[in-house]
Tab-separated table of C-alpha atoms in Angstrom:
chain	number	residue	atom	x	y	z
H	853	UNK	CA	-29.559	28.868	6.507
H	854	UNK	CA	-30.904	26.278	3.696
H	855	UNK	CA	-32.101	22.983	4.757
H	856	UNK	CA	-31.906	20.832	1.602
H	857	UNK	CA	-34.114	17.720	3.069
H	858	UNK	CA	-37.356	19.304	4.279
H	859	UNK	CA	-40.325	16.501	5.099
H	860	UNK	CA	-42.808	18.897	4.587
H	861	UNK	CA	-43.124	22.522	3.545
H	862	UNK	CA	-45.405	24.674	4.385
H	863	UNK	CA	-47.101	28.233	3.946
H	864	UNK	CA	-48.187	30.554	6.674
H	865	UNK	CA	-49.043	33.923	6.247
H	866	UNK	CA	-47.143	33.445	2.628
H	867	UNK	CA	-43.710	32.400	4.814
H	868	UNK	CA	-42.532	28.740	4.042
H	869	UNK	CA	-41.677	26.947	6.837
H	870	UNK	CA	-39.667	24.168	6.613
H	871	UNK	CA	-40.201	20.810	8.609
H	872	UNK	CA	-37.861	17.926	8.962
H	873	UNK	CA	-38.464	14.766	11.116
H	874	UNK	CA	-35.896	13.588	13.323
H	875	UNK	CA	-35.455	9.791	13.953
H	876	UNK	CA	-33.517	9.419	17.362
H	877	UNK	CA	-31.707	6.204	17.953
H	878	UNK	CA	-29.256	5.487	20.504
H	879	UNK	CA	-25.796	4.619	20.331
H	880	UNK	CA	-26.659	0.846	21.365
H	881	UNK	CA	-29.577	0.416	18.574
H	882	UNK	CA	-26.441	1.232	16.056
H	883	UNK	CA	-24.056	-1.212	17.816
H	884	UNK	CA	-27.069	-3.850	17.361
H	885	UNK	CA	-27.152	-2.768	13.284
H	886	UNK	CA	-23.799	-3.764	13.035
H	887	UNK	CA	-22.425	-7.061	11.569
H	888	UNK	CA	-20.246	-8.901	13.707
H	889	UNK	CA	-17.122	-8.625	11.619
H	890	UNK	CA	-17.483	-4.825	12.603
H	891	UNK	CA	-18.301	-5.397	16.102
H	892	UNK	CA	-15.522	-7.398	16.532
H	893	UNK	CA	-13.085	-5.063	14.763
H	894	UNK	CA	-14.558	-2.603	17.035
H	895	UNK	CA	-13.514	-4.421	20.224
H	896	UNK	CA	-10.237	-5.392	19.033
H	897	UNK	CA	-9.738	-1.447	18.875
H	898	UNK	CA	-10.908	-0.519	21.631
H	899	UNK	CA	-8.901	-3.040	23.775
H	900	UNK	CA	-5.709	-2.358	22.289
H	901	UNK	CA	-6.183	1.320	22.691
H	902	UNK	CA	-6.804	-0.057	26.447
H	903	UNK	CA	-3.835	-1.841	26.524
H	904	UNK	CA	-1.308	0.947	25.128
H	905	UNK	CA	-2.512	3.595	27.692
H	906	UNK	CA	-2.514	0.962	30.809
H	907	UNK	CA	1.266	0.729	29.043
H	908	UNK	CA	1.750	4.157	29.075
H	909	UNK	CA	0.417	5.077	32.368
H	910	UNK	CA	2.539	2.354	33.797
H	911	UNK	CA	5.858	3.780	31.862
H	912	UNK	CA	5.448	7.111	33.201
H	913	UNK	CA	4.404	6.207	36.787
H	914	UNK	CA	8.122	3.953	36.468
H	915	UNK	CA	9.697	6.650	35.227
H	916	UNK	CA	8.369	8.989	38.098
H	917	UNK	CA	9.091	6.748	40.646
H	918	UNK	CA	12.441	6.241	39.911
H	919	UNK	CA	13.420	10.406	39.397
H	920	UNK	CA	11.895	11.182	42.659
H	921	UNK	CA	14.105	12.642	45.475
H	922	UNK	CA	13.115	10.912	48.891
């Protein structure tokens, strides 16, 4: 394994180690980075992706309904 972007390297006992810093953020610190034209585009997305599987589910729950023997 080769890590390319090492923060610091280091020699112990004439091994390198390598060390790399990880910055955590969260998924809403991203949202927040966003610009709003991307934010919006986001929700637009994300409802209509909503809207075609309440769509769906609906279809198929007709179509059920109506094949089933009582």
């Amino acid at each position: 394994m080769q890590v390319a972007d090492c923060s610091v390297v280091t020699q112990i006992e004439g091994v390198n180690y390598c060390i790399v810093v990880l910055h955590q953020t969260s998924w809403m610190d991203e949202l927040n980075n966003l610009p709003p034209v991307q934010v919006i585009a986001l929700l637009s997305a994300t409802i209509l992706i909503w809207y075609l599987a309440s769509g769906l589910r609906t279809t198929l729950y007709v179509l059920g309904s109506s094949t089933k023997e009582e």
